[in-house]
Amino acid sequence: MSDTPFRLVRPERCAAPLVVASPHSGRAYGGAFMASTVLDERRIRSSEDAYVDLLLERVPDLGVPLLAAEVPRAFVDLNRAECELDPALVLGVDRRGTNPRVTSGLGVIPRVVAQGRAIYAGKIPREEAARRIREVWHPYHGQLAALMDEAAAVHGQAVLLDVHSMPHEAIESAAPRGRAPEVVIGDRFGASAGAWLSEGVEAIFADLGLRVARNAPFAGAYVCQAYGRPERGRHAIQIEIDRALYMDEAALRPSADFDAVCGLVTEAVRRVRDLAVGERRIAAE
């Protein structure tokens, strides 16, 4: 397991009220964790947003900070609330008050990876769950909150792009052939971001030649809920990118199109940066 739960790359100068984050691309699994799971290396990685952090590696060159998880989603899910503990996995957790995500095994300490595969043979101690939350979840969210506060203090508002990837098979099966979205924009149906941002981000990806959907099938989870307060000048957008665009999902490696998609994502972030700067100026006037 990584000694640090995240990697933060700051630009020489922050040029916009924008923060970009990748909470699910961590791939430092470590020997102790692998010894605790019943899954092999390929299957344990099936819920990972593989290489999203590398798609975003040019973001700091745009004057925008990049926060990327080092610890994998299968160990701690940073897009869940710290209280979303699964009683079917963590010993001593009350079964009352759970939500559908937790019941399905996708709590803050996941019980399953993609296709419902169990990570462990049995339950884990509550002390272990608490340790992971203390050593991984809190530092990551402490840093993300600080970045949002810094952006708001300097620019008068803060915009978060929370970037993920989605399995091609899952979205292809839910849409007519050739019509599945390649990018899904999630703003919790307008609750986590102003219309100017959601509409602008959707238009940017569409203008770059991608099929775009909003809030279906992914509307945004804990990060958007926690950090998106548009009435206070805090905006959070979740972006899901089809993995088939940039990687071989079966082999878990970047495809020949990786560099081109990296350039496209960088250009999209550049345009979102300019959109946020323009909106700040309008608000100031």
PDB file of N, CA and C in Angstrom, residues 33 36-39 43-44 46-47 72-78 80 84-91 93-95 98-124 129 132:
ATOM      1  N   PHE A  33      -2.757  -6.037   1.488  1.00  0.00           N
ATOM      2  CA  PHE A  33      -4.136  -6.022   1.004  1.00  0.00           C
ATOM      3  C   PHE A  33      -4.379  -7.199   0.058  1.00  0.00           C
ATOM      4  N   SER A  36      -5.111 -10.293   1.754  1.00  0.00           N
ATOM      5  CA  SER A  36      -6.394 -10.344   2.473  1.00  0.00           C
ATOM      6  C   SER A  36      -7.575 -10.610   1.551  1.00  0.00           C
ATOM      7  N   THR A  37      -7.373 -10.504   0.232  1.00  0.00           N
ATOM      8  CA  THR A  37      -8.482 -10.666  -0.700  1.00  0.00           C
ATOM      9  C   THR A  37      -8.469 -12.047  -1.352  1.00  0.00           C
ATOM     10  N   VAL A  38      -9.648 -12.498  -1.765  1.00  0.00           N
ATOM     11  CA  VAL A  38      -9.756 -13.774  -2.468  1.00  0.00           C
ATOM     12  C   VAL A  38      -9.623 -13.578  -3.983  1.00  0.00           C
ATOM     13  N   LEU A  39      -9.462 -12.336  -4.422  1.00  0.00           N
ATOM     14  CA  LEU A  39      -9.382 -12.034  -5.849  1.00  0.00           C
ATOM     15  C   LEU A  39      -7.934 -11.966  -6.324  1.00  0.00           C
ATOM     16  N   ARG A  43      -8.766  -9.223 -11.299  1.00  0.00           N
ATOM     17  CA  ARG A  43     -10.147  -9.029 -10.838  1.00  0.00           C
ATOM     18  C   ARG A  43     -10.260  -7.936  -9.780  1.00  0.00           C
ATOM     19  N   ILE A  44      -9.270  -7.799  -8.919  1.00  0.00           N
ATOM     20  CA  ILE A  44      -9.348  -6.758  -7.892  1.00  0.00           C
ATOM     21  C   ILE A  44      -9.324  -5.373  -8.526  1.00  0.00           C
ATOM     22  N   SER A  46     -10.890  -4.530 -11.275  1.00  0.00           N
ATOM     23  CA  SER A  46     -12.007  -4.352 -12.198  1.00  0.00           C
ATOM     24  C   SER A  46     -12.893  -3.150 -11.876  1.00  0.00           C
ATOM     25  N   SER A  47     -12.852  -2.661 -10.647  1.00  0.00           N
ATOM     26  CA  SER A  47     -13.654  -1.469 -10.320  1.00  0.00           C
ATOM     27  C   SER A  47     -12.801  -0.202 -10.297  1.00  0.00           C
ATOM     28  N   PRO A  72      -6.202   2.298  -3.863  1.00  0.00           N
ATOM     29  CA  PRO A  72      -7.267   1.861  -4.768  1.00  0.00           C
ATOM     30  C   PRO A  72      -8.668   1.925  -4.160  1.00  0.00           C
ATOM     31  N   ARG A  73      -9.623   2.040  -5.040  1.00  0.00           N
ATOM     32  CA  ARG A  73     -11.030   2.084  -4.650  1.00  0.00           C
ATOM     33  C   ARG A  73     -11.447   0.836  -3.881  1.00  0.00           C
ATOM     34  N   ALA A  74     -10.907  -0.318  -4.235  1.00  0.00           N
ATOM     35  CA  ALA A  74     -11.289  -1.560  -3.569  1.00  0.00           C
ATOM     36  C   ALA A  74     -10.905  -1.554  -2.090  1.00  0.00           C
ATOM     37  N   PHE A  75      -9.970  -0.707  -1.707  1.00  0.00           N
ATOM     38  CA  PHE A  75      -9.512  -0.606  -0.318  1.00  0.00           C
ATOM     39  C   PHE A  75     -10.345   0.414   0.450  1.00  0.00           C
ATOM     40  N   VAL A  76     -10.503   1.606  -0.113  1.00  0.00           N
ATOM     41  CA  VAL A  76     -11.369   2.659   0.436  1.00  0.00           C
ATOM     42  C   VAL A  76     -11.985   3.395  -0.750  1.00  0.00           C
ATOM     43  N   ASP A  77     -13.296   3.564  -0.726  1.00  0.00           N
ATOM     44  CA  ASP A  77     -13.962   4.304  -1.791  1.00  0.00           C
ATOM     45  C   ASP A  77     -14.105   5.760  -1.368  1.00  0.00           C
ATOM     46  N   LEU A  78     -13.359   6.633  -2.015  1.00  0.00           N
ATOM     47  CA  LEU A  78     -13.328   8.044  -1.657  1.00  0.00           C
ATOM     48  C   LEU A  78     -14.541   8.812  -2.179  1.00  0.00           C
ATOM     49  N   ARG A  80     -17.579   7.943  -1.360  1.00  0.00           N
ATOM     50  CA  ARG A  80     -18.617   7.555  -0.411  1.00  0.00           C
ATOM     51  C   ARG A  80     -18.415   8.345   0.883  1.00  0.00           C
ATOM     52  N   GLU A  84     -20.801   5.429   5.487  1.00  0.00           N
ATOM     53  CA  GLU A  84     -21.450   4.408   4.665  1.00  0.00           C
ATOM     54  C   GLU A  84     -20.753   3.059   4.839  1.00  0.00           C
ATOM     55  N   LEU A  85     -20.892   2.497   6.032  1.00  0.00           N
ATOM     56  CA  LEU A  85     -20.278   1.216   6.360  1.00  0.00           C
ATOM     57  C   LEU A  85     -21.267   0.084   6.107  1.00  0.00           C
ATOM     58  N   ASP A  86     -20.761  -0.998   5.555  1.00  0.00           N
ATOM     59  CA  ASP A  86     -21.575  -2.128   5.130  1.00  0.00           C
ATOM     60  C   ASP A  86     -21.656  -3.165   6.252  1.00  0.00           C
ATOM     61  N   PRO A  87     -22.847  -3.388   6.824  1.00  0.00           N
ATOM     62  CA  PRO A  87     -22.961  -4.382   7.904  1.00  0.00           C
ATOM     63  C   PRO A  87     -22.695  -5.814   7.439  1.00  0.00           C
ATOM     64  N   ALA A  88     -22.776  -6.042   6.134  1.00  0.00           N
ATOM     65  CA  ALA A  88     -22.480  -7.375   5.610  1.00  0.00           C
ATOM     66  C   ALA A  88     -20.981  -7.622   5.500  1.00  0.00           C
ATOM     67  N   LEU A  89     -20.181  -6.566   5.697  1.00  0.00           N
ATOM     68  CA  LEU A  89     -18.723  -6.696   5.620  1.00  0.00           C
ATOM     69  C   LEU A  89     -18.026  -6.354   6.929  1.00  0.00           C
ATOM     70  N   VAL A  90     -18.469  -5.279   7.588  1.00  0.00           N
ATOM     71  CA  VAL A  90     -17.769  -4.764   8.762  1.00  0.00           C
ATOM     72  C   VAL A  90     -18.456  -5.256  10.027  1.00  0.00           C
ATOM     73  N   LEU A  91     -17.712  -5.925  10.873  1.00  0.00           N
ATOM     74  CA  LEU A  91     -18.264  -6.464  12.117  1.00  0.00           C
ATOM     75  C   LEU A  91     -18.776  -5.350  13.024  1.00  0.00           C
ATOM     76  N   VAL A  93     -21.450  -3.385  12.773  1.00  0.00           N
ATOM     77  CA  VAL A  93     -22.149  -2.245  12.178  1.00  0.00           C
ATOM     78  C   VAL A  93     -23.648  -2.504  12.184  1.00  0.00           C
ATOM     79  N   ASP A  94     -24.402  -1.504  12.607  1.00  0.00           N
ATOM     80  CA  ASP A  94     -25.856  -1.611  12.677  1.00  0.00           C
ATOM     81  C   ASP A  94     -26.434  -1.697  11.268  1.00  0.00           C
ATOM     82  N   ARG A  95     -27.387  -2.591  11.076  1.00  0.00           N
ATOM     83  CA  ARG A  95     -28.005  -2.752   9.759  1.00  0.00           C
ATOM     84  C   ARG A  95     -28.998  -1.647   9.432  1.00  0.00           C
ATOM     85  N   THR A  98     -28.941   1.899   6.283  1.00  0.00           N
ATOM     86  CA  THR A  98     -28.109   1.730   5.094  1.00  0.00           C
ATOM     87  C   THR A  98     -28.857   2.218   3.849  1.00  0.00           C
ATOM     88  N   ASN A  99     -28.111   2.490   2.802  1.00  0.00           N
ATOM     89  CA  ASN A  99     -28.717   2.916   1.540  1.00  0.00           C
ATOM     90  C   ASN A  99     -28.449   1.860   0.472  1.00  0.00           C
ATOM     91  N   PRO A 100     -29.059   1.995  -0.725  1.00  0.00           N
ATOM     92  CA  PRO A 100     -28.877   0.959  -1.758  1.00  0.00           C
ATOM     93  C   PRO A 100     -27.431   0.727  -2.159  1.00  0.00           C
ATOM     94  N   ARG A 101     -26.596   1.771  -2.159  1.00  0.00           N
ATOM     95  CA  ARG A 101     -25.188   1.583  -2.512  1.00  0.00           C
ATOM     96  C   ARG A 101     -24.512   0.646  -1.519  1.00  0.00           C
ATOM     97  N   VAL A 102     -24.745   0.902  -0.250  1.00  0.00           N
ATOM     98  CA  VAL A 102     -24.120   0.077   0.788  1.00  0.00           C
ATOM     99  C   VAL A 102     -24.656  -1.353   0.716  1.00  0.00           C
ATOM    100  N   THR A 103     -25.969  -1.498   0.565  1.00  0.00           N
ATOM    101  CA  THR A 103     -26.581  -2.816   0.501  1.00  0.00           C
ATOM    102  C   THR A 103     -26.031  -3.643  -0.645  1.00  0.00           C
ATOM    103  N   SER A 104     -25.683  -2.978  -1.737  1.00  0.00           N
ATOM    104  CA  SER A 104     -25.137  -3.697  -2.897  1.00  0.00           C
ATOM    105  C   SER A 104     -23.649  -4.011  -2.749  1.00  0.00           C
ATOM    106  N   GLY A 105     -23.049  -3.596  -1.625  1.00  0.00           N
ATOM    107  CA  GLY A 105     -21.643  -3.908  -1.378  1.00  0.00           C
ATOM    108  C   GLY A 105     -20.686  -2.810  -1.739  1.00  0.00           C
ATOM    109  N   LEU A 106     -21.226  -1.610  -2.053  1.00  0.00           N
ATOM    110  CA  LEU A 106     -20.377  -0.502  -2.508  1.00  0.00           C
ATOM    111  C   LEU A 106     -20.361   0.628  -1.498  1.00  0.00           C
ATOM    112  N   GLY A 107     -20.060   0.299  -0.264  1.00  0.00           N
ATOM    113  CA  GLY A 107     -19.915   1.304   0.777  1.00  0.00           C
ATOM    114  C   GLY A 107     -18.525   1.915   0.763  1.00  0.00           C
ATOM    115  N   VAL A 108     -18.204   2.659   1.808  1.00  0.00           N
ATOM    116  CA  VAL A 108     -16.903   3.323   1.869  1.00  0.00           C
ATOM    117  C   VAL A 108     -15.764   2.301   1.953  1.00  0.00           C
ATOM    118  N   ILE A 109     -16.014   1.152   2.549  1.00  0.00           N
ATOM    119  CA  ILE A 109     -15.100   0.012   2.468  1.00  0.00           C
ATOM    120  C   ILE A 109     -15.827  -1.028   1.615  1.00  0.00           C
ATOM    121  N   PRO A 110     -15.506  -1.118   0.328  1.00  0.00           N
ATOM    122  CA  PRO A 110     -16.286  -1.983  -0.557  1.00  0.00           C
ATOM    123  C   PRO A 110     -16.211  -3.457  -0.168  1.00  0.00           C
ATOM    124  N   ARG A 111     -17.335  -4.123  -0.376  1.00  0.00           N
ATOM    125  CA  ARG A 111     -17.413  -5.573  -0.163  1.00  0.00           C
ATOM    126  C   ARG A 111     -17.213  -6.321  -1.482  1.00  0.00           C
ATOM    127  N   VAL A 112     -17.535  -5.651  -2.600  1.00  0.00           N
ATOM    128  CA  VAL A 112     -17.431  -6.281  -3.914  1.00  0.00           C
ATOM    129  C   VAL A 112     -16.744  -5.340  -4.890  1.00  0.00           C
ATOM    130  N   VAL A 113     -16.271  -5.905  -5.993  1.00  0.00           N
ATOM    131  CA  VAL A 113     -15.788  -5.118  -7.125  1.00  0.00           C
ATOM    132  C   VAL A 113     -16.790  -5.299  -8.262  1.00  0.00           C
ATOM    133  N   ALA A 114     -16.397  -4.989  -9.479  1.00  0.00           N
ATOM    134  CA  ALA A 114     -17.298  -5.081 -10.625  1.00  0.00           C
ATOM    135  C   ALA A 114     -17.880  -6.487 -10.755  1.00  0.00           C
ATOM    136  N   GLN A 115     -19.125  -6.526 -11.253  1.00  0.00           N
ATOM    137  CA  GLN A 115     -19.870  -7.767 -11.456  1.00  0.00           C
ATOM    138  C   GLN A 115     -20.140  -8.502 -10.153  1.00  0.00           C
ATOM    139  N   GLY A 116     -20.126  -7.757  -9.042  1.00  0.00           N
ATOM    140  CA  GLY A 116     -20.509  -8.313  -7.754  1.00  0.00           C
ATOM    141  C   GLY A 116     -19.549  -9.324  -7.172  1.00  0.00           C
ATOM    142  N   ARG A 117     -18.298  -9.323  -7.618  1.00  0.00           N
ATOM    143  CA  ARG A 117     -17.330 -10.289  -7.085  1.00  0.00           C
ATOM    144  C   ARG A 117     -16.900  -9.880  -5.676  1.00  0.00           C
ATOM    145  N   ALA A 118     -17.006 -10.803  -4.723  1.00  0.00           N
ATOM    146  CA  ALA A 118     -16.636 -10.527  -3.339  1.00  0.00           C
ATOM    147  C   ALA A 118     -15.133 -10.337  -3.207  1.00  0.00           C
ATOM    148  N   ILE A 119     -14.741  -9.333  -2.423  1.00  0.00           N
ATOM    149  CA  ILE A 119     -13.316  -9.042  -2.218  1.00  0.00           C
ATOM    150  C   ILE A 119     -12.725  -9.953  -1.150  1.00  0.00           C
ATOM    151  N   TYR A 120     -13.525 -10.279  -0.123  1.00  0.00           N
ATOM    152  CA  TYR A 120     -13.025 -11.032   1.031  1.00  0.00           C
ATOM    153  C   TYR A 120     -13.824 -12.330   1.211  1.00  0.00           C
ATOM    154  N   ALA A 121     -13.230 -13.248   1.949  1.00  0.00           N
ATOM    155  CA  ALA A 121     -13.914 -14.502   2.253  1.00  0.00           C
ATOM    156  C   ALA A 121     -14.920 -14.324   3.384  1.00  0.00           C
ATOM    157  N   GLY A 122     -14.686 -13.335   4.237  1.00  0.00           N
ATOM    158  CA  GLY A 122     -15.584 -13.103   5.367  1.00  0.00           C
ATOM    159  C   GLY A 122     -15.657 -11.630   5.709  1.00  0.00           C
ATOM    160  N   LYS A 123     -15.871 -11.332   6.990  1.00  0.00           N
ATOM    161  CA  LYS A 123     -15.984  -9.939   7.435  1.00  0.00           C
ATOM    162  C   LYS A 123     -14.632  -9.416   7.904  1.00  0.00           C
ATOM    163  N   ILE A 124     -14.554  -8.083   8.037  1.00  0.00           N
ATOM    164  CA  ILE A 124     -13.348  -7.456   8.565  1.00  0.00           C
ATOM    165  C   ILE A 124     -13.693  -6.748   9.870  1.00  0.00           C
ATOM    166  N   ALA A 129     -11.725  -1.086   9.463  1.00  0.00           N
ATOM    167  CA  ALA A 129     -12.464  -0.103   8.663  1.00  0.00           C
ATOM    168  C   ALA A 129     -12.162   1.312   9.146  1.00  0.00           C
ATOM    169  N   ARG A 132      -8.675   2.507   8.013  1.00  0.00           N
ATOM    170  CA  ARG A 132      -8.629   2.910   6.603  1.00  0.00           C
ATOM    171  C   ARG A 132      -9.248   4.297   6.413  1.00  0.00           C
TER     172      ARG A 132
END
